[in-house]
mmCIF file of C-alpha atoms in Angstrom:
data_model
loop_
_atom_site.group_PDB
_atom_site.id
_atom_site.type_symbol
_atom_site.label_atom_id
_atom_site.label_comp_id
_atom_site.label_asym_id
_atom_site.label_seq_id
_atom_site.Cartn_x
_atom_site.Cartn_y
_atom_site.Cartn_z
ATOM 1 C CA MET T 1 -15.120 -17.528 33.943
ATOM 2 C CA PHE T 2 -17.447 -15.483 31.531
ATOM 3 C CA SER T 3 -18.035 -17.182 28.065
ATOM 4 C CA ILE T 4 -18.833 -13.491 26.413
ATOM 5 C CA ILE T 5 -17.825 -10.412 27.698
ATOM 6 C CA PRO T 6 -20.579 -7.908 27.787
ATOM 7 C CA ILE T 7 -20.669 -5.194 25.234
ATOM 8 C CA GLN T 8 -21.046 -2.628 28.133
ATOM 9 C CA ILE T 9 -17.645 -4.321 29.809
ATOM 10 C CA ILE T 10 -16.003 -3.860 26.535
ATOM 11 C CA VAL T 11 -17.008 -0.299 25.924
ATOM 12 C CA LEU T 12 -16.247 0.714 29.221
ATOM 13 C CA PHE T 13 -12.412 -0.504 29.249
ATOM 14 C CA ALA T 14 -12.111 0.981 25.410
ATOM 15 C CA VAL T 15 -13.259 4.121 27.100
ATOM 16 C CA PHE T 16 -10.496 3.701 29.611
ATOM 17 C CA ILE T 17 -8.008 3.088 27.317
ATOM 18 C CA LEU T 18 -8.620 5.915 25.052
ATOM 19 C CA VAL T 19 -8.729 8.130 28.152
ATOM 20 C CA SER T 20 -5.001 6.875 29.100
ATOM 21 C CA ILE T 21 -4.001 7.601 25.368
ATOM 22 C CA ARG T 22 -6.029 10.669 24.920
ATOM 23 C CA GLN T 23 -4.949 10.603 21.195
ATOM 24 C CA ILE T 24 -5.207 8.505 17.992
ATOM 25 C CA GLY T 25 -3.135 9.822 15.008
ATOM 26 C CA ASN T 26 -3.523 13.338 14.923
ATOM 27 C CA LEU T 27 -6.864 13.551 16.874
ATOM 28 C CA ARG T 28 -6.404 14.666 20.260
ATOM 29 C CA LEU T 29 -9.501 13.341 22.245
ATOM 30 C CA GLN T 30 -11.226 14.967 25.440
ATOM 31 C CA ILE T 31 -12.393 12.858 28.073
ATOM 32 C CA TRP T 32 -15.694 14.114 28.067
ATOM 33 C CA GLN T 33 -16.010 13.291 24.236
ATOM 34 C CA LEU T 34 -15.097 9.413 24.908
ATOM 35 C CA MET T 35 -17.616 9.367 27.611
ATOM 36 C CA LEU T 36 -19.871 10.769 25.551
ATOM 37 C CA PHE T 37 -18.993 8.326 22.844
ATOM 38 C CA GLY T 38 -19.154 5.307 24.903
ATOM 39 C CA SER T 39 -22.578 6.390 26.399
ATOM 40 C CA LEU T 40 -23.861 6.699 22.828
ATOM 41 C CA VAL T 41 -22.442 3.331 21.852
ATOM 42 C CA VAL T 42 -24.451 1.530 24.664
ATOM 43 C CA LEU T 43 -27.382 3.476 24.008
ATOM 44 C CA ILE T 44 -27.579 2.825 20.110
ATOM 45 C CA THR T 45 -26.613 -0.914 20.423
ATOM 46 C CA GLY T 46 -29.352 -1.122 22.825
ATOM 47 C CA GLN T 47 -27.361 -2.096 25.964
ATOM 48 C CA ILE T 48 -29.645 -0.017 27.730
ATOM 49 C CA SER T 49 -33.046 1.610 26.921
ATOM 50 C CA PRO T 50 -33.594 5.342 26.946
ATOM 51 C CA ASN T 51 -35.587 5.622 29.738
ATOM 52 C CA ASP T 52 -33.320 3.836 31.849
ATOM 53 C CA ALA T 53 -30.706 6.023 30.544
ATOM 54 C CA LEU T 54 -32.693 8.981 31.693
ATOM 55 C CA THR T 55 -33.423 7.499 35.023
ATOM 56 C CA SER T 56 -29.658 6.635 35.789
ATOM 57 C CA ILE T 57 -28.720 10.223 35.633
ATOM 58 C CA ASN T 58 -28.263 11.803 39.181
ATOM 59 C CA PHE T 59 -29.873 15.178 38.694
ATOM 60 C CA ASP T 60 -28.690 16.232 41.856
ATOM 61 C CA VAL T 61 -25.154 16.240 41.198
ATOM 62 C CA ILE T 62 -25.738 17.825 37.749
ATOM 63 C CA LEU T 63 -27.997 20.557 39.415
ATOM 64 C CA PHE T 64 -25.500 21.131 42.092
ATOM 65 C CA LEU T 65 -22.383 21.467 39.358
ATOM 66 C CA PHE T 66 -24.297 23.409 36.965
ATOM 67 C CA GLY T 67 -25.435 25.942 39.929
ATOM 68 C CA VAL T 68 -21.751 26.104 41.462
ATOM 69 C CA PHE T 69 -20.256 26.805 37.873
ATOM 70 C CA VAL T 70 -22.615 29.764 37.296
ATOM 71 C CA ILE T 71 -21.483 31.139 40.918
ATOM 72 C CA SER T 72 -17.950 30.205 39.841
ATOM 73 C CA LYS T 73 -18.078 31.518 36.523
ATOM 74 C CA ALA T 74 -19.528 35.037 37.652
ATOM 75 C CA LEU T 75 -16.854 35.241 40.411
ATOM 76 C CA GLU T 76 -13.967 35.031 37.988
ATOM 77 C CA GLU T 77 -15.789 37.168 34.922
ATOM 78 C CA SER T 78 -16.999 39.868 37.773
ATOM 79 C CA GLY T 79 -13.282 40.321 38.733
ATOM 80 C CA ILE T 80 -13.574 39.427 42.132
ATOM 81 C CA LEU T 81 -11.528 36.321 42.344
ATOM 82 C CA GLN T 82 -8.323 37.999 40.667
ATOM 83 C CA TYR T 83 -8.707 40.912 42.727
ATOM 84 C CA PHE T 84 -8.900 39.078 46.263
ATOM 85 C CA SER T 85 -6.479 36.444 45.260
ATOM 86 C CA SER T 86 -4.257 39.485 44.408
ATOM 87 C CA LYS T 87 -4.794 41.052 47.622
ATOM 88 C CA ILE T 88 -4.235 37.973 49.323
ATOM 89 C CA PHE T 89 -1.122 36.562 47.603
ATOM 90 C CA HIS T 90 0.397 40.206 47.621
ATOM 91 C CA LYS T 91 1.115 39.612 51.125
ATOM 92 C CA ALA T 92 3.211 36.723 50.448
ATOM 93 C CA LYS T 93 7.384 38.000 51.125
ATOM 94 C CA SER T 94 8.993 34.870 50.580
ATOM 95 C CA THR T 95 8.354 31.367 48.894
ATOM 96 C CA ASP T 96 7.525 29.641 51.910
ATOM 97 C CA MET T 97 4.677 32.309 52.348
ATOM 98 C CA LEU T 98 3.378 32.122 49.069
ATOM 99 C CA ILE T 99 3.210 28.195 49.186
ATOM 100 C CA LEU T 100 1.541 27.988 52.239
ATOM 101 C CA LEU T 101 -1.034 30.421 51.187
ATOM 102 C CA VAL T 102 -2.022 28.851 48.145
ATOM 103 C CA LEU T 103 -2.326 25.729 49.941
ATOM 104 C CA PHE T 104 -4.569 26.776 52.452
ATOM 105 C CA VAL T 105 -6.438 29.468 50.483
ATOM 106 C CA ALA T 106 -7.100 27.272 47.312
ATOM 107 C CA GLY T 107 -7.493 24.369 49.838
ATOM 108 C CA GLY T 108 -10.285 26.086 51.634
ATOM 109 C CA ALA T 109 -11.877 27.627 48.719
ATOM 110 C CA SER T 110 -11.980 24.375 47.002
ATOM 111 C CA ALA T 111 -14.292 23.021 49.916
ATOM 112 C CA ILE T 112 -16.800 25.599 49.247
ATOM 113 C CA LEU T 113 -16.291 26.087 45.249
ATOM 114 C CA MET T 114 -15.676 22.144 44.574
ATOM 115 C CA ASN T 115 -11.721 21.303 43.089
ATOM 116 C CA ASP T 116 -12.971 21.126 39.227
ATOM 117 C CA THR T 117 -13.587 25.107 39.590
ATOM 118 C CA LEU T 118 -10.569 25.965 41.337
ATOM 119 C CA ALA T 119 -8.176 24.026 39.139
ATOM 120 C CA ILE T 120 -9.636 25.901 36.001
ATOM 121 C CA ILE T 121 -9.778 29.231 37.449
ATOM 122 C CA GLY T 122 -6.434 28.765 39.682
ATOM 123 C CA THR T 123 -4.185 27.623 37.156
ATOM 124 C CA PRO T 124 -3.972 31.359 35.442
ATOM 125 C CA ILE T 125 -3.368 32.546 38.733
ATOM 126 C CA MET T 126 -0.596 30.341 39.565
ATOM 127 C CA LEU T 127 1.303 31.150 36.081
ATOM 128 C CA MET T 128 0.879 34.977 37.025
ATOM 129 C CA LEU T 129 2.673 34.647 40.524
ATOM 130 C CA ALA T 130 5.347 32.132 38.922
ATOM 131 C CA SER T 131 6.069 34.835 36.830
ATOM 132 C CA GLN T 132 5.921 37.805 39.534
ATOM 133 C CA TYR T 133 7.935 35.713 41.842
ATOM 134 C CA LYS T 134 10.184 34.631 39.203
ATOM 135 C CA ILE T 135 10.161 30.307 40.817
ATOM 136 C CA SER T 136 9.125 27.338 38.769
ATOM 137 C CA PRO T 137 5.548 27.422 37.673
ATOM 138 C CA LYS T 138 5.686 23.289 38.453
ATOM 139 C CA LEU T 139 6.371 24.165 42.164
ATOM 140 C CA LEU T 140 3.090 26.336 42.287
ATOM 141 C CA LEU T 141 0.877 24.642 39.945
ATOM 142 C CA LEU T 142 1.683 21.215 42.006
ATOM 143 C CA ALA T 143 0.969 23.208 45.110
ATOM 144 C CA LEU T 144 -2.543 24.267 43.354
ATOM 145 C CA ALA T 145 -3.088 20.475 42.805
ATOM 146 C CA PHE T 146 -2.126 19.418 46.029
ATOM 147 C CA ALA T 147 -4.292 22.110 47.681
ATOM 148 C CA ILE T 148 -7.462 21.314 45.832
ATOM 149 C CA THR T 149 -7.547 17.860 46.156
ATOM 150 C CA ILE T 150 -6.338 17.651 49.740
ATOM 151 C CA GLY T 151 -8.674 20.888 50.895
ATOM 152 C CA SER T 152 -11.736 19.351 49.002
ATOM 153 C CA VAL T 153 -11.520 16.202 51.143
ATOM 154 C CA ALA T 154 -13.042 17.986 54.189
ATOM 155 C CA SER T 155 -16.134 19.145 52.580
ATOM 156 C CA PRO T 156 -18.898 17.009 51.561
ATOM 157 C CA ILE T 157 -19.413 19.520 48.209
ATOM 158 C CA GLY T 158 -15.464 20.162 47.791
ATOM 159 C CA ASN T 159 -15.345 17.464 44.673
ATOM 160 C CA PRO T 160 -17.979 15.271 42.892
ATOM 161 C CA GLN T 161 -16.950 12.076 44.671
ATOM 162 C CA ASN T 162 -17.933 13.415 47.881
ATOM 163 C CA LEU T 163 -20.812 15.199 46.638
ATOM 164 C CA LEU T 164 -21.949 11.591 45.731
ATOM 165 C CA ILE T 165 -21.325 10.449 49.157
ATOM 166 C CA ALA T 166 -23.076 13.543 50.604
ATOM 167 C CA LEU T 167 -26.260 12.960 48.845
ATOM 168 C CA ASN T 168 -26.645 9.632 49.935
ATOM 169 C CA MET T 169 -26.074 10.932 53.282
ATOM 170 C CA HIS T 170 -28.854 12.696 55.498
ATOM 171 C CA GLU T 171 -26.452 15.030 57.134
ATOM 172 C CA PRO T 172 -23.570 15.135 55.518
ATOM 173 C CA PHE T 173 -21.399 18.457 56.999
ATOM 174 C CA ILE T 174 -21.091 17.273 60.304
ATOM 175 C CA PRO T 175 -19.207 14.043 59.660
ATOM 176 C CA PHE T 176 -17.158 15.106 57.093
ATOM 177 C CA ILE T 177 -15.836 18.232 59.673
ATOM 178 C CA LYS T 178 -15.617 15.918 62.425
ATOM 179 C CA PHE T 179 -13.563 13.298 60.599
ATOM 180 C CA LEU T 180 -12.062 14.960 57.954
ATOM 181 C CA LEU T 181 -11.190 18.599 58.747
ATOM 182 C CA ILE T 182 -8.002 17.862 60.784
ATOM 183 C CA PRO T 183 -6.461 15.209 58.723
ATOM 184 C CA THR T 184 -7.073 17.752 55.779
ATOM 185 C CA ILE T 185 -4.819 20.491 57.488
ATOM 186 C CA ILE T 186 -2.453 18.018 58.242
ATOM 187 C CA ASN T 187 -2.078 16.798 54.612
ATOM 188 C CA LEU T 188 -1.755 20.444 53.726
ATOM 189 C CA PHE T 189 1.295 20.970 55.848
ATOM 190 C CA VAL T 190 2.816 17.535 54.834
ATOM 191 C CA ALA T 191 2.324 18.720 51.172
ATOM 192 C CA TYR T 192 4.027 21.838 52.166
ATOM 193 C CA LEU T 193 7.102 19.830 53.479
ATOM 194 C CA LEU T 194 6.758 17.680 50.343
ATOM 195 C CA LEU T 195 7.347 20.437 48.003
ATOM 196 C CA LYS T 196 10.043 22.060 50.149
ATOM 197 C CA ILE T 197 11.926 18.737 49.710
ATOM 198 C CA PHE T 198 11.619 18.294 46.438
ATOM 199 C CA TYR T 199 11.772 21.988 45.460
ATOM 200 C CA LYS T 200 14.473 23.023 47.888
ATOM 201 C CA ASN T 201 16.202 25.240 45.289
ATOM 202 C CA GLU T 202 12.986 27.464 44.800
ATOM 203 C CA PHE T 203 12.721 27.892 48.669
ATOM 204 C CA MET T 204 16.362 29.347 48.701
ATOM 205 C CA LYS T 205 15.572 31.878 46.537
ATOM 206 C CA LEU T 206 15.434 35.631 47.783
ATOM 207 C CA SER T 207 12.823 37.026 49.069
ATOM 208 C CA ARG T 208 10.735 38.915 46.444
ATOM 209 C CA ASN T 209 11.592 42.494 45.433
ATOM 210 C CA LEU T 210 8.706 44.462 46.643
ATOM 211 C CA GLN T 211 9.002 47.130 44.469
ATOM 212 C CA GLU T 212 8.909 44.983 41.272
ATOM 213 C CA ILE T 213 5.535 43.700 41.877
ATOM 214 C CA SER T 214 2.533 45.544 42.463
ATOM 215 C CA GLU T 215 -1.164 44.453 43.035
ATOM 216 C CA SER T 216 -3.596 43.365 40.216
ATOM 217 C CA LYS T 217 -4.862 46.751 38.718
ATOM 218 C CA THR T 218 -7.886 44.478 37.698
ATOM 219 C CA LYS T 219 -11.118 46.537 38.162
ATOM 220 C CA PRO T 220 -13.964 44.159 38.945
ATOM 221 C CA ASP T 221 -17.216 44.656 36.780
ATOM 222 C CA PHE T 222 -19.309 46.485 39.376
ATOM 223 C CA LYS T 223 -22.775 45.660 38.238
ATOM 224 C CA LEU T 224 -21.890 41.894 37.867
ATOM 225 C CA SER T 225 -19.862 41.807 40.885
ATOM 226 C CA LEU T 226 -22.592 42.717 42.971
ATOM 227 C CA ILE T 227 -25.092 40.280 41.689
ATOM 228 C CA THR T 228 -22.235 37.782 41.989
ATOM 229 C CA LYS T 229 -21.583 38.685 45.840
ATOM 230 C CA ILE T 230 -25.461 38.357 46.557
ATOM 231 C CA SER T 231 -25.437 35.023 44.830
ATOM 232 C CA PHE T 232 -22.268 33.997 47.075
ATOM 233 C CA VAL T 233 -22.778 35.094 50.204
ATOM 234 C CA LEU T 234 -26.878 33.280 49.638
ATOM 235 C CA PHE T 235 -25.014 29.851 48.921
ATOM 236 C CA VAL T 236 -22.791 30.096 51.856
ATOM 237 C CA SER T 237 -25.594 31.282 53.859
ATOM 238 C CA LEU T 238 -27.838 28.646 52.634
ATOM 239 C CA LEU T 239 -25.361 26.094 53.472
ATOM 240 C CA PHE T 240 -24.625 27.629 56.819
ATOM 241 C CA LEU T 241 -28.107 27.178 57.626
ATOM 242 C CA LYS T 242 -28.102 23.340 56.652
ATOM 243 C CA ILE T 243 -25.402 22.753 58.997
ATOM 244 C CA LEU T 244 -27.202 24.869 61.808
ATOM 245 C CA LEU T 245 -30.106 22.809 61.409
ATOM 246 C CA THR T 246 -28.478 19.928 61.328
ATOM 247 C CA VAL T 247 -26.603 20.566 64.634
ATOM 248 C CA LEU T 248 -29.968 22.045 66.240
ATOM 249 C CA ASN T 249 -32.150 18.739 64.875
ATOM 250 C CA ILE T 250 -34.757 21.170 63.826
ATOM 251 C CA ASN T 251 -36.838 19.908 60.691
ATOM 252 C CA ILE T 252 -39.068 22.886 59.062
ATOM 253 C CA LEU T 253 -41.608 21.292 57.607
ATOM 254 C CA ASN T 254 -40.354 18.336 56.868
ATOM 255 C CA PHE T 255 -38.641 20.110 53.994
ATOM 256 C CA ASP T 256 -35.002 18.725 52.661
ATOM 257 C CA LEU T 257 -32.766 21.461 52.160
ATOM 258 C CA ARG T 258 -30.816 19.356 49.321
ATOM 259 C CA LEU T 259 -27.377 20.790 48.182
ATOM 260 C CA SER T 260 -28.904 21.037 44.630
ATOM 261 C CA TYR T 261 -31.455 23.050 45.687
ATOM 262 C CA ILE T 262 -28.821 25.421 47.429
ATOM 263 C CA ALA T 263 -26.537 25.910 44.680
ATOM 264 C CA ILE T 264 -29.722 26.411 41.790
ATOM 265 C CA ILE T 265 -31.150 28.938 44.582
ATOM 266 C CA SER T 266 -27.915 30.666 45.086
ATOM 267 C CA ALA T 267 -27.569 30.999 41.115
ATOM 268 C CA VAL T 268 -30.753 32.513 40.536
ATOM 269 C CA PRO T 269 -30.039 36.397 41.192
ATOM 270 C CA LEU T 270 -27.094 35.968 38.293
ATOM 271 C CA ILE T 271 -29.727 34.074 35.826
ATOM 272 C CA LEU T 272 -32.267 36.386 36.735
ATOM 273 C CA PHE T 273 -30.894 39.856 36.763
ATOM 274 C CA SER T 274 -27.535 40.017 35.317
ATOM 275 C CA SER T 275 -27.345 41.303 31.866
ATOM 276 C CA ARG T 276 -24.688 39.014 31.205
ATOM 277 C CA ARG T 277 -26.574 35.910 32.341
ATOM 278 C CA SER T 278 -26.078 34.500 28.711
ATOM 279 C CA GLU T 279 -22.498 34.817 28.564
ATOM 280 C CA ILE T 280 -21.699 33.530 31.988
ATOM 281 C CA ILE T 281 -24.336 30.333 31.041
ATOM 282 C CA ARG T 282 -22.426 29.874 27.842
ATOM 283 C CA ASN T 283 -19.008 29.715 29.174
ATOM 284 C CA ILE T 284 -19.405 27.511 32.323
ATOM 285 C CA ASP T 285 -18.222 24.014 31.965
ATOM 286 C CA TRP T 286 -20.431 22.253 29.979
ATOM 287 C CA HIS T 287 -18.020 19.660 29.027
ATOM 288 C CA THR T 288 -17.734 18.603 32.638
ATOM 289 C CA LEU T 289 -21.596 18.363 32.901
ATOM 290 C CA ILE T 290 -22.044 16.459 29.826
ATOM 291 C CA PHE T 291 -18.894 14.345 31.311
ATOM 292 C CA PHE T 292 -21.015 13.327 34.184
ATOM 293 C CA VAL T 293 -24.563 13.134 32.466
ATOM 294 C CA ALA T 294 -22.771 10.345 30.057
ATOM 295 C CA MET T 295 -21.197 8.536 32.913
ATOM 296 C CA PHE T 296 -24.282 7.884 34.746
ATOM 297 C CA VAL T 297 -26.012 6.382 31.319
ATOM 298 C CA LEU T 298 -22.355 4.419 30.706
ATOM 299 C CA MET T 299 -21.944 2.805 34.361
ATOM 300 C CA GLN T 300 -25.502 2.186 34.569
ATOM 301 C CA SER T 301 -25.361 -0.025 31.745
ATOM 302 C CA VAL T 302 -22.612 -1.885 32.747
ATOM 303 C CA TRP T 303 -23.859 -2.293 36.270
ATOM 304 C CA ASP T 304 -26.607 -4.062 34.769
ATOM 305 C CA THR T 305 -24.405 -7.096 33.107
ATOM 306 C CA ASN T 306 -23.732 -7.933 36.705
ATOM 307 C CA PHE T 307 -20.149 -8.464 35.408
ATOM 308 C CA PHE T 308 -18.597 -6.651 38.159
ATOM 309 C CA GLN T 309 -20.898 -8.201 41.325
ATOM 310 C CA ASN T 310 -20.035 -11.465 39.865
ATOM 311 C CA LEU T 311 -16.278 -10.922 40.045
ATOM 312 C CA ILE T 312 -16.877 -9.772 43.445
ATOM 313 C CA GLU T 313 -19.519 -12.738 44.543
ATOM 314 C CA GLU T 314 -16.777 -15.184 43.120
ATOM 315 C CA GLY T 315 -14.045 -13.442 44.728
ATOM 316 C CA ASN T 316 -15.763 -13.999 48.461
ATOM 317 C CA LEU T 317 -15.040 -10.329 48.916
ATOM 318 C CA ASP T 318 -17.008 -8.951 51.756
ATOM 319 C CA ILE T 319 -17.458 -5.072 50.548
ATOM 320 C CA SER T 320 -18.704 -4.048 53.471
ATOM 321 C CA SER T 321 -15.184 -4.883 55.379
ATOM 322 C CA ILE T 322 -13.236 -1.573 55.836
ATOM 323 C CA PRO T 323 -9.803 -3.237 54.773
ATOM 324 C CA VAL T 324 -11.584 -4.724 51.632
ATOM 325 C CA LEU T 325 -13.274 -1.460 51.009
ATOM 326 C CA LEU T 326 -9.938 0.548 51.341
ATOM 327 C CA THR T 327 -7.926 -1.910 49.195
ATOM 328 C CA ILE T 328 -10.703 -1.738 46.419
ATOM 329 C CA SER T 329 -10.790 1.808 46.548
ATOM 330 C CA VAL T 330 -6.903 2.613 46.541
ATOM 331 C CA VAL T 331 -6.138 -0.190 43.926
ATOM 332 C CA LEU T 332 -9.033 0.204 41.635
ATOM 333 C CA SER T 333 -9.110 4.334 42.006
ATOM 334 C CA GLN T 334 -5.604 3.900 39.844
ATOM 335 C CA PHE T 335 -7.538 2.884 37.034
ATOM 336 C CA ILE T 336 -10.996 4.096 37.423
ATOM 337 C CA GLN T 337 -12.224 7.464 38.562
ATOM 338 C CA MET T 338 -13.163 7.485 42.016
ATOM 339 C CA PHE T 339 -16.289 8.626 40.952
ATOM 340 C CA HIS T 340 -17.099 5.627 38.618
ATOM 341 C CA LEU T 341 -15.932 3.472 41.677
ATOM 342 C CA LEU T 342 -18.488 5.065 44.258
ATOM 343 C CA LEU T 343 -21.285 4.326 41.935
ATOM 344 C CA TYR T 344 -20.666 0.858 42.254
ATOM 345 C CA ILE T 345 -20.052 0.612 46.036
ATOM 346 C CA PHE T 346 -23.072 2.454 46.550
ATOM 347 C CA ARG T 347 -25.182 -0.205 44.846
ATOM 348 C CA PHE T 348 -23.954 -3.248 46.992
#
């Protein structure tokens, strides 16, 4: 079928294999390092030009992630997240109530702050709760994983895949909420039932001893928390404004209030007025940003080979058919990150 496999395809599969292994000898590899390595290989070997590499990067995605990461890091560093999570989860008097709170609070939060962010922030909170409630950390970590994976589905900004779809839609919020909110809520309850079945012994434990557990004594950094609250309220308000303009079909001066603009504008108060701006920016998840930049470059070089396009054409697959699209997505997403797959689907 193909006499010579393009270098880009070899690099792509090498990256995927290394991602699944994550280790060469005693060397432990991170996903972002592998993706960066792959993009550098295709760039250095001339499989993609520097100009094409630059234009392949979707800066709307990168800017949105940067803005959200800044706000999320500020929420974490200011102590706001820890304070409110303690207030919320302290109300749980049983394992059932705790798991439901984790599923719906984390699920709802991931629809706004993006699931990658919630995974990083939520993990230490789950470990703390596991210690306090004397239940399995696996149960709470799985609840968090279910929550942020399922909860992020209902929002166009809940995860990178949804964001990529949203950026290719004129007005994404209404369709997402209309078609995905109810299934998301149902699946969160299904996740609760599955956890209850597989961890039934944890649910059979006695309710916590209220005398042994007290709310978090963590005090927020009030100066940082004030600016963070301004940024967060601005972020939510601009999102609400975008939804409202969509519902009312209002177009102000033909200005497109893009999601990337919303994230960056909302992060501006923290970047300009916080005395801890350097610390916040330095400690955001740069590895994820590097991963996405590198991924755009590598996947563009792969796309330019027409390798997968020819496979689909020779297989007489109708990529616009919903059954075919669902099958390809489900099967290939087991091997290729869904974000990578979407980059291809949108080009057909």
